Amino acid sequence: MTSPLLAALGLVLALGMPAFAASNPSLVRGGDFSSGKAGFWSTDNVRLAVRSGQLCGDVSAGVDKPWDALIGVDTGEMKSGQSYVLGFEARATGNDAPDKIKVMLQDPKTPWTERFSAPVEVSEALEPVNLPFSNARDGRAQLVFQLGGQQGAWRFCVDNVKLLPEGEEQADTRMNQSRAAPVLEPVADPVRLNQAGFLPNGPKRATIISLSKTPLSFQIVDAAGKVFGEGETELRGVDPASGYSLHVADFTPLTRTGADYRLVTGDAASPAFAIDADLYRRLRVDALSWFYPQRSGIAIDGAIAGAAYARPAGHVGAAPNLGDMSVGCLTGPVAVKLYGKAWQCQAKRDVSGGWYDAGDHGKYVVNGGISVAQMMAAFERAKRFAPKSPLLTDGFARLPEQGNGLPDSLDEARWELEFLLKMIVPDGDPLTGMAYHKVHDIGWTGLPMLPHLDPKERALHRPSTAATLNVAAVAAQGARLFRPYDAAFADTLLAAARKTYLAAQKHPDLYAPVSDGQQGGGDYDDDDVSDEFYWAATELLITTGDQSYLDALKASPHWKHDPFDGTGFDWRNVAGFARLELALYGDALPDSDRQMAKASVISAADRFVSYQKKQGFGYIYRPKGGVFAWGSNHLMVQNLLVTAVAFDLTGEKHYLAAAREAMDYLLGRNPMNLSYITGYGTTFAHNQHSRWYAHQLDPSLPSPPAGSLAGGPNSTLVDPVALEKLAGCAGSRCYIDDIGAWGVNEITINWNAALLQAASFLADAE
Ligand code: 9MR
């Protein structure tokens, strides 16, 4: 028996502003860039794009004068004699980035009379700037950042730009979103912990929601009431993301395996939990097996997937399906609206197969790309660091290819890779070698809707540079992993990788547009593909060792840039994933460059460990402005993977401990008091948004299978259920387990692929 005692005085954080205050008096509109570039413009030598929610301008090399390269925006009406505060956050990256720029307010027309200007120091880190000044002229003004005067190219990013009458800074909504209103009443079931269980040698912490200003004593007991440990909580104060006042109980020294432990404190008890060495081995099997019933173009065999999940093949041209054996291109007025002019495409293509993206029947190349990449990354990690891992074996998961001699994780990856190859534009088309951005219905279907019953016409959408580079990256990655098993397939993949990469170089700015929202599928829009170029070159370099890809990497704005800002990488921002790959497998890099890649991961992991220590629920996530993003659960998993890679690079156990603890949030140590993974924990999400796991709407249909990760809290309410039920919610509480809440409760291939990668790491790493 152990008696862990960790009592320390916590710091009670200052009370925050209420969340989502109604008014926003800023005279600069859209300066948080949550809806794109808003009214911001630039001169021709500055290429503007919204990246990770910041407005970034790539400034061309050799602009002589500071005022010849500008980012600007017009302001609202200003008053003479009034004092204002100009606030923003800024950073500068690139070898030739300046350490100072000038910001100014001027009249919006000739002779551009200056009202106020100030030098601003800038560095790699996003730093806040607040500049009070007195305004001497009535009327609108123009805010400009002067960015010229450097020899080389560099990138300037800005965020949370606001111009406020002095004294009104506190009323600005963006400033308030980072802090929830403190909750001053006790909550039911205040003890929150990983309900699925802890690893015997892993960290074991619980979060207790309590207004007590002194430490609480707690005990760990089994079902018979036998005490296995006791201690006192550490006070953590108000958690800004939830508004809850938190204590943390640490019982790490308890290592005895068992199934029915509880943490009790005063009158409260936690849900039952286990201490279990096999937890992540099971989750790994489920997270990988999850993909089989997500497959398009193949009947799902109930004997393999479970009887409830049996269904006919979807989208194989059998009525009422109209796809995916011979799909035409999106044309007509809709295409003209989206792409500016109708694109030349007469093709009818067989694009059957692949995975359905999420709860819809769409198949999107960029999301397929990052998903299959993370699935293969799980395989490659096992191959390099855990050669005895079951993940490397055949017959380990619930797949129809069991016994074919290929490891299951590669079988499943191949299902998607074959589809991605079909999405490459064939020879003879003007965009040959590019990849169609996506294929989906031409209008939304309702729920429930099993895949084989979808009657809508499907359409291919115009190729995009981002989709093309996704294919290049994963085909290159697949080429090296499939080679020992199937050299012919590896050759096909490598040829496809080279071909698509060349095509993307030829068409470097074919951006996927934001659709008008009526098109029956997700947009997956992206107008900055510098990170996709970086990723594709990374995978091609790792696979081939060719110098040309190293040259491309060195010329990339991402070469020296830190991609790990705590928001988590995803389908749109892939530089973080690429950096992990480079650090782990960049054997072809010169020594000093390899060290640089490794060091960037390790220093990010150090930051992440310190975020986690301060975070009362133990997650690793720094949402921008405190605003939880769509799919926040998987963004936390991506950050977990950064600490996992730091462990692989260094062998230092505290990174492993951080990765283990980061899972606790998903499995119940959270403000919602539920596990976000179906089948794991005492109370788990099971009404995720899906057209075929629609049990909530039709009891004859199943709930999602075990190992389904829900998207999780999303501060931006987008679906009708969230809008009605979650109005005014605090960041980490913007969640509801309802099938209609697609903005917070969907399942997707990219979220489950990240989960698979994390579970596989946690199952193998010691
Ligand atoms: O996961 C995607 C998220 O990052 C985007 O912000 C959001 C809006 O474009 O779309 C999410 O992806 C959805 C996709 O558009 C359609 N299939 C379901 C995906 C998950 O909700």
mmCIF file of N, CA and C in Angstrom, residues 91-167:
data_model
loop_
_atom_site.group_PDB
_atom_site.id
_atom_site.type_symbol
_atom_site.label_atom_id
_atom_site.label_comp_id
_atom_site.label_asym_id
_atom_site.label_seq_id
_atom_site.Cartn_x
_atom_site.Cartn_y
_atom_site.Cartn_z
ATOM 1 N N ARG A 91 4.578 38.905 -34.974
ATOM 2 C CA ARG A 91 5.830 38.154 -34.963
ATOM 3 C C ARG A 91 6.462 38.228 -36.339
ATOM 4 N N ALA A 92 7.768 37.948 -36.385
ATOM 5 C CA ALA A 92 8.505 38.026 -37.638
ATOM 6 C C ALA A 92 9.384 36.795 -37.746
ATOM 7 N N THR A 93 9.355 36.143 -38.916
ATOM 8 C CA THR A 93 10.179 34.941 -39.081
ATOM 9 C C THR A 93 10.916 34.971 -40.400
ATOM 10 N N GLY A 94 11.985 34.195 -40.440
ATOM 11 C CA GLY A 94 12.826 34.136 -41.637
ATOM 12 C C GLY A 94 14.196 34.700 -41.309
ATOM 13 N N ASN A 95 15.207 34.205 -42.033
ATOM 14 C CA ASN A 95 16.580 34.643 -41.757
ATOM 15 C C ASN A 95 16.751 36.145 -41.872
ATOM 16 N N ASP A 96 15.988 36.736 -42.774
ATOM 17 C CA ASP A 96 16.146 38.167 -42.992
ATOM 18 C C ASP A 96 15.061 39.009 -42.335
ATOM 19 N N ALA A 97 14.401 38.419 -41.357
ATOM 20 C CA ALA A 97 13.355 39.189 -40.673
ATOM 21 C C ALA A 97 14.002 40.337 -39.894
ATOM 22 N N PRO A 98 13.375 41.503 -39.900
ATOM 23 C CA PRO A 98 13.921 42.626 -39.111
ATOM 24 C C PRO A 98 13.621 42.411 -37.636
ATOM 25 N N ASP A 99 14.287 43.160 -36.773
ATOM 26 C CA ASP A 99 13.880 43.070 -35.367
ATOM 27 C C ASP A 99 12.975 44.228 -34.980
ATOM 28 N N LYS A 100 12.702 45.087 -35.955
ATOM 29 C CA LYS A 100 11.806 46.215 -35.685
ATOM 30 C C LYS A 100 11.027 46.554 -36.963
ATOM 31 N N ILE A 101 9.780 46.889 -36.833
ATOM 32 C CA ILE A 101 9.033 47.429 -37.973
ATOM 33 C C ILE A 101 8.355 48.714 -37.510
ATOM 34 N N LYS A 102 7.698 49.391 -38.462
ATOM 35 C CA LYS A 102 6.986 50.614 -38.060
ATOM 36 C C LYS A 102 5.496 50.405 -38.306
ATOM 37 N N VAL A 103 4.700 50.844 -37.350
ATOM 38 C CA VAL A 103 3.253 50.816 -37.548
ATOM 39 C C VAL A 103 2.769 52.258 -37.525
ATOM 40 N N MET A 104 1.804 52.594 -38.370
ATOM 41 C CA MET A 104 1.295 53.965 -38.342
ATOM 42 C C MET A 104 -0.178 54.057 -38.685
ATOM 43 N N LEU A 105 -0.771 55.122 -38.209
ATOM 44 C CA LEU A 105 -2.140 55.479 -38.601
ATOM 45 C C LEU A 105 -2.045 56.752 -39.410
ATOM 46 N N GLN A 106 -2.715 56.733 -40.547
ATOM 47 C CA GLN A 106 -2.647 57.905 -41.417
ATOM 48 C C GLN A 106 -4.022 58.149 -42.029
ATOM 49 N N ASP A 107 -4.178 59.324 -42.640
ATOM 50 C CA ASP A 107 -5.432 59.565 -43.367
ATOM 51 C C ASP A 107 -5.524 58.546 -44.491
ATOM 52 N N PRO A 108 -6.740 58.143 -44.857
ATOM 53 C CA PRO A 108 -6.866 57.084 -45.862
ATOM 54 C C PRO A 108 -6.759 57.587 -47.298
ATOM 55 N N LYS A 109 -6.352 58.804 -47.501
ATOM 56 C CA LYS A 109 -6.217 59.323 -48.875
ATOM 57 C C LYS A 109 -5.073 60.335 -48.908
ATOM 58 N N THR A 110 -4.630 60.672 -50.110
ATOM 59 C CA THR A 110 -3.519 61.629 -50.225
ATOM 60 C C THR A 110 -3.895 62.917 -49.497
ATOM 61 N N PRO A 111 -2.958 63.556 -48.859
ATOM 62 C CA PRO A 111 -1.522 63.218 -48.822
ATOM 63 C C PRO A 111 -1.161 62.273 -47.682
ATOM 64 N N TRP A 112 -2.093 61.392 -47.269
ATOM 65 C CA TRP A 112 -1.808 60.342 -46.287
ATOM 66 C C TRP A 112 -1.228 60.931 -44.999
ATOM 67 N N THR A 113 -1.801 62.028 -44.550
ATOM 68 C CA THR A 113 -1.260 62.716 -43.369
ATOM 69 C C THR A 113 -1.186 61.767 -42.170
ATOM 70 N N GLU A 114 -0.006 61.762 -41.555
ATOM 71 C CA GLU A 114 0.219 60.844 -40.430
ATOM 72 C C GLU A 114 -0.516 61.324 -39.178
ATOM 73 N N ARG A 115 -1.140 60.392 -38.465
ATOM 74 C CA ARG A 115 -1.771 60.735 -37.184
ATOM 75 C C ARG A 115 -0.958 60.205 -36.010
ATOM 76 N N PHE A 116 -0.316 59.076 -36.254
ATOM 77 C CA PHE A 116 0.421 58.446 -35.156
ATOM 78 C C PHE A 116 1.335 57.395 -35.767
ATOM 79 N N SER A 117 2.539 57.247 -35.230
ATOM 80 C CA SER A 117 3.372 56.122 -35.673
ATOM 81 C C SER A 117 4.270 55.693 -34.526
ATOM 82 N N ALA A 118 4.726 54.459 -34.599
ATOM 83 C CA ALA A 118 5.599 53.948 -33.535
ATOM 84 C C ALA A 118 6.430 52.789 -34.077
ATOM 85 N N PRO A 119 7.686 52.682 -33.619
ATOM 86 C CA PRO A 119 8.457 51.485 -33.954
ATOM 87 C C PRO A 119 7.970 50.326 -33.084
ATOM 88 N N VAL A 120 7.994 49.134 -33.633
ATOM 89 C CA VAL A 120 7.533 47.967 -32.881
ATOM 90 C C VAL A 120 8.583 46.869 -32.982
ATOM 91 N N GLU A 121 9.041 46.391 -31.846
ATOM 92 C CA GLU A 121 10.016 45.301 -31.875
ATOM 93 C C GLU A 121 9.304 43.992 -32.176
ATOM 94 N N VAL A 122 9.903 43.208 -33.068
ATOM 95 C CA VAL A 122 9.273 41.925 -33.418
ATOM 96 C C VAL A 122 10.299 40.801 -33.310
ATOM 97 N N SER A 123 9.807 39.623 -32.933
ATOM 98 C CA SER A 123 10.685 38.452 -32.850
ATOM 99 C C SER A 123 9.893 37.239 -33.334
ATOM 100 N N GLU A 124 10.485 36.056 -33.226
ATOM 101 C CA GLU A 124 9.815 34.817 -33.676
ATOM 102 C C GLU A 124 8.541 34.533 -32.892
ATOM 103 N N ALA A 125 8.512 34.982 -31.632
ATOM 104 C CA ALA A 125 7.349 34.684 -30.795
ATOM 105 C C ALA A 125 6.272 35.746 -31.005
ATOM 106 N N LEU A 126 5.028 35.319 -30.980
ATOM 107 C CA LEU A 126 3.924 36.262 -31.121
ATOM 108 C C LEU A 126 3.813 37.066 -29.826
ATOM 109 N N GLU A 127 4.114 38.360 -29.920
ATOM 110 C CA GLU A 127 4.128 39.182 -28.710
ATOM 111 C C GLU A 127 3.057 40.269 -28.801
ATOM 112 N N PRO A 128 2.385 40.545 -27.674
ATOM 113 C CA PRO A 128 1.371 41.601 -27.687
ATOM 114 C C PRO A 128 1.984 43.004 -27.677
ATOM 115 N N VAL A 129 1.317 43.907 -28.348
ATOM 116 C CA VAL A 129 1.763 45.303 -28.397
ATOM 117 C C VAL A 129 0.545 46.159 -28.076
ATOM 118 N N ASN A 130 0.689 47.141 -27.195
ATOM 119 C CA ASN A 130 -0.409 48.052 -26.895
ATOM 120 C C ASN A 130 0.120 49.470 -26.959
ATOM 121 N N LEU A 131 -0.432 50.274 -27.844
ATOM 122 C CA LEU A 131 0.110 51.603 -28.069
ATOM 123 C C LEU A 131 -0.983 52.660 -27.849
ATOM 124 N N PRO A 132 -0.931 53.371 -26.728
ATOM 125 C CA PRO A 132 -1.890 54.460 -26.516
ATOM 126 C C PRO A 132 -1.454 55.699 -27.298
ATOM 127 N N PHE A 133 -2.392 56.447 -27.824
ATOM 128 C CA PHE A 133 -2.046 57.703 -28.497
ATOM 129 C C PHE A 133 -3.276 58.608 -28.509
ATOM 130 N N SER A 134 -3.010 59.870 -28.794
ATOM 131 C CA SER A 134 -4.104 60.826 -28.865
ATOM 132 C C SER A 134 -4.339 61.173 -30.326
ATOM 133 N N ASN A 135 -5.575 61.181 -30.774
ATOM 134 C CA ASN A 135 -5.898 61.396 -32.180
ATOM 135 C C ASN A 135 -6.303 62.854 -32.415
ATOM 136 N N ALA A 136 -5.710 63.458 -33.458
ATOM 137 C CA ALA A 136 -5.939 64.889 -33.653
ATOM 138 C C ALA A 136 -6.892 65.186 -34.813
ATOM 139 N N ARG A 137 -7.424 64.168 -35.504
ATOM 140 C CA ARG A 137 -8.272 64.474 -36.674
ATOM 141 C C ARG A 137 -9.539 63.621 -36.671
ATOM 142 N N ASP A 138 -10.629 64.201 -37.130
ATOM 143 C CA ASP A 138 -11.885 63.459 -37.252
ATOM 144 C C ASP A 138 -11.837 62.564 -38.491
ATOM 145 N N GLY A 139 -12.626 61.496 -38.439
ATOM 146 C CA GLY A 139 -12.830 60.681 -39.650
ATOM 147 C C GLY A 139 -12.055 59.376 -39.642
ATOM 148 N N ARG A 140 -12.311 58.595 -40.699
ATOM 149 C CA ARG A 140 -11.667 57.287 -40.825
ATOM 150 C C ARG A 140 -10.171 57.443 -41.017
ATOM 151 N N ALA A 141 -9.441 56.424 -40.635
ATOM 152 C CA ALA A 141 -7.990 56.429 -40.847
ATOM 153 C C ALA A 141 -7.591 55.124 -41.507
ATOM 154 N N GLN A 142 -6.311 55.024 -41.800
ATOM 155 C CA GLN A 142 -5.777 53.788 -42.361
ATOM 156 C C GLN A 142 -4.634 53.337 -41.462
ATOM 157 N N LEU A 143 -4.710 52.070 -41.072
ATOM 158 C CA LEU A 143 -3.636 51.494 -40.252
ATOM 159 C C LEU A 143 -2.690 50.761 -41.190
ATOM 160 N N VAL A 144 -1.394 51.051 -41.130
ATOM 161 C CA VAL A 144 -0.461 50.315 -41.994
ATOM 162 C C VAL A 144 0.751 49.813 -41.210
ATOM 163 N N PHE A 145 1.178 48.626 -41.590
ATOM 164 C CA PHE A 145 2.433 48.073 -41.098
ATOM 165 C C PHE A 145 3.442 48.215 -42.237
ATOM 166 N N GLN A 146 4.564 48.878 -41.959
ATOM 167 C CA GLN A 146 5.587 49.076 -43.003
ATOM 168 C C GLN A 146 6.592 47.935 -42.913
ATOM 169 N N LEU A 147 6.748 47.188 -43.994
ATOM 170 C CA LEU A 147 7.498 45.935 -43.928
ATOM 171 C C LEU A 147 8.665 45.858 -44.902
ATOM 172 N N GLY A 148 8.907 46.907 -45.674
ATOM 173 C CA GLY A 148 10.002 46.866 -46.652
ATOM 174 C C GLY A 148 11.344 47.148 -45.983
ATOM 175 N N GLY A 149 12.389 47.172 -46.820
ATOM 176 C CA GLY A 149 13.705 47.555 -46.315
ATOM 177 C C GLY A 149 14.617 46.394 -45.977
ATOM 178 N N GLN A 150 14.161 45.155 -46.182
ATOM 179 C CA GLN A 150 15.022 44.004 -45.871
ATOM 180 C C GLN A 150 15.606 43.433 -47.167
ATOM 181 N N GLN A 151 16.778 42.830 -47.045
ATOM 182 C CA GLN A 151 17.403 42.240 -48.244
ATOM 183 C C GLN A 151 16.689 40.976 -48.693
ATOM 184 N N GLY A 152 16.438 40.096 -47.735
ATOM 185 C CA GLY A 152 15.853 38.794 -48.092
ATOM 186 C C GLY A 152 14.353 38.770 -47.832
ATOM 187 N N ALA A 153 13.761 37.620 -48.175
ATOM 188 C CA ALA A 153 12.330 37.460 -47.938
ATOM 189 C C ALA A 153 12.098 37.115 -46.467
ATOM 190 N N TRP A 154 10.976 37.452 -45.933
ATOM 191 C CA TRP A 154 10.644 37.113 -44.548
ATOM 192 C C TRP A 154 9.131 37.122 -44.379
ATOM 193 N N ARG A 155 8.680 36.680 -43.222
ATOM 194 C CA ARG A 155 7.232 36.600 -42.985
ATOM 195 C C ARG A 155 6.861 37.410 -41.746
ATOM 196 N N PHE A 156 5.811 38.197 -41.916
ATOM 197 C CA PHE A 156 5.278 38.981 -40.796
ATOM 198 C C PHE A 156 3.866 38.469 -40.506
ATOM 199 N N CYS A 157 3.586 38.151 -39.244
ATOM 200 C CA CYS A 157 2.244 37.702 -38.884
ATOM 201 C C CYS A 157 1.676 38.586 -37.784
ATOM 202 N N VAL A 158 0.404 38.816 -37.887
ATOM 203 C CA VAL A 158 -0.242 39.704 -36.926
ATOM 204 C C VAL A 158 -1.583 39.091 -36.529
ATOM 205 N N ASP A 159 -2.028 39.419 -35.339
ATOM 206 C CA ASP A 159 -3.288 38.852 -34.863
ATOM 207 C C ASP A 159 -3.930 39.811 -33.857
ATOM 208 N N ASN A 160 -5.197 39.599 -33.606
ATOM 209 C CA ASN A 160 -5.943 40.375 -32.621
ATOM 210 C C ASN A 160 -5.698 41.874 -32.730
ATOM 211 N N VAL A 161 -5.826 42.370 -33.954
ATOM 212 C CA VAL A 161 -5.634 43.804 -34.180
ATOM 213 C C VAL A 161 -6.886 44.526 -33.704
ATOM 214 N N LYS A 162 -6.700 45.498 -32.853
ATOM 215 C CA LYS A 162 -7.861 46.247 -32.387
ATOM 216 C C LYS A 162 -7.490 47.698 -32.139
ATOM 217 N N LEU A 163 -8.445 48.535 -32.400
ATOM 218 C CA LEU A 163 -8.258 49.964 -32.185
ATOM 219 C C LEU A 163 -9.454 50.416 -31.357
ATOM 220 N N LEU A 164 -9.175 50.818 -30.125
ATOM 221 C CA LEU A 164 -10.275 51.065 -29.188
ATOM 222 C C LEU A 164 -10.126 52.418 -28.520
ATOM 223 N N PRO A 165 -11.255 53.080 -28.317
ATOM 224 C CA PRO A 165 -11.187 54.297 -27.494
ATOM 225 C C PRO A 165 -10.601 53.927 -26.132
ATOM 226 N N GLU A 166 -9.729 54.763 -25.605
ATOM 227 C CA GLU A 166 -9.086 54.423 -24.342
ATOM 228 C C GLU A 166 -10.154 54.166 -23.276
ATOM 229 N N GLY A 167 -9.926 53.164 -22.456
ATOM 230 C CA GLY A 167 -10.895 52.838 -21.399
ATOM 231 C C GLY A 167 -11.834 51.726 -21.817
#
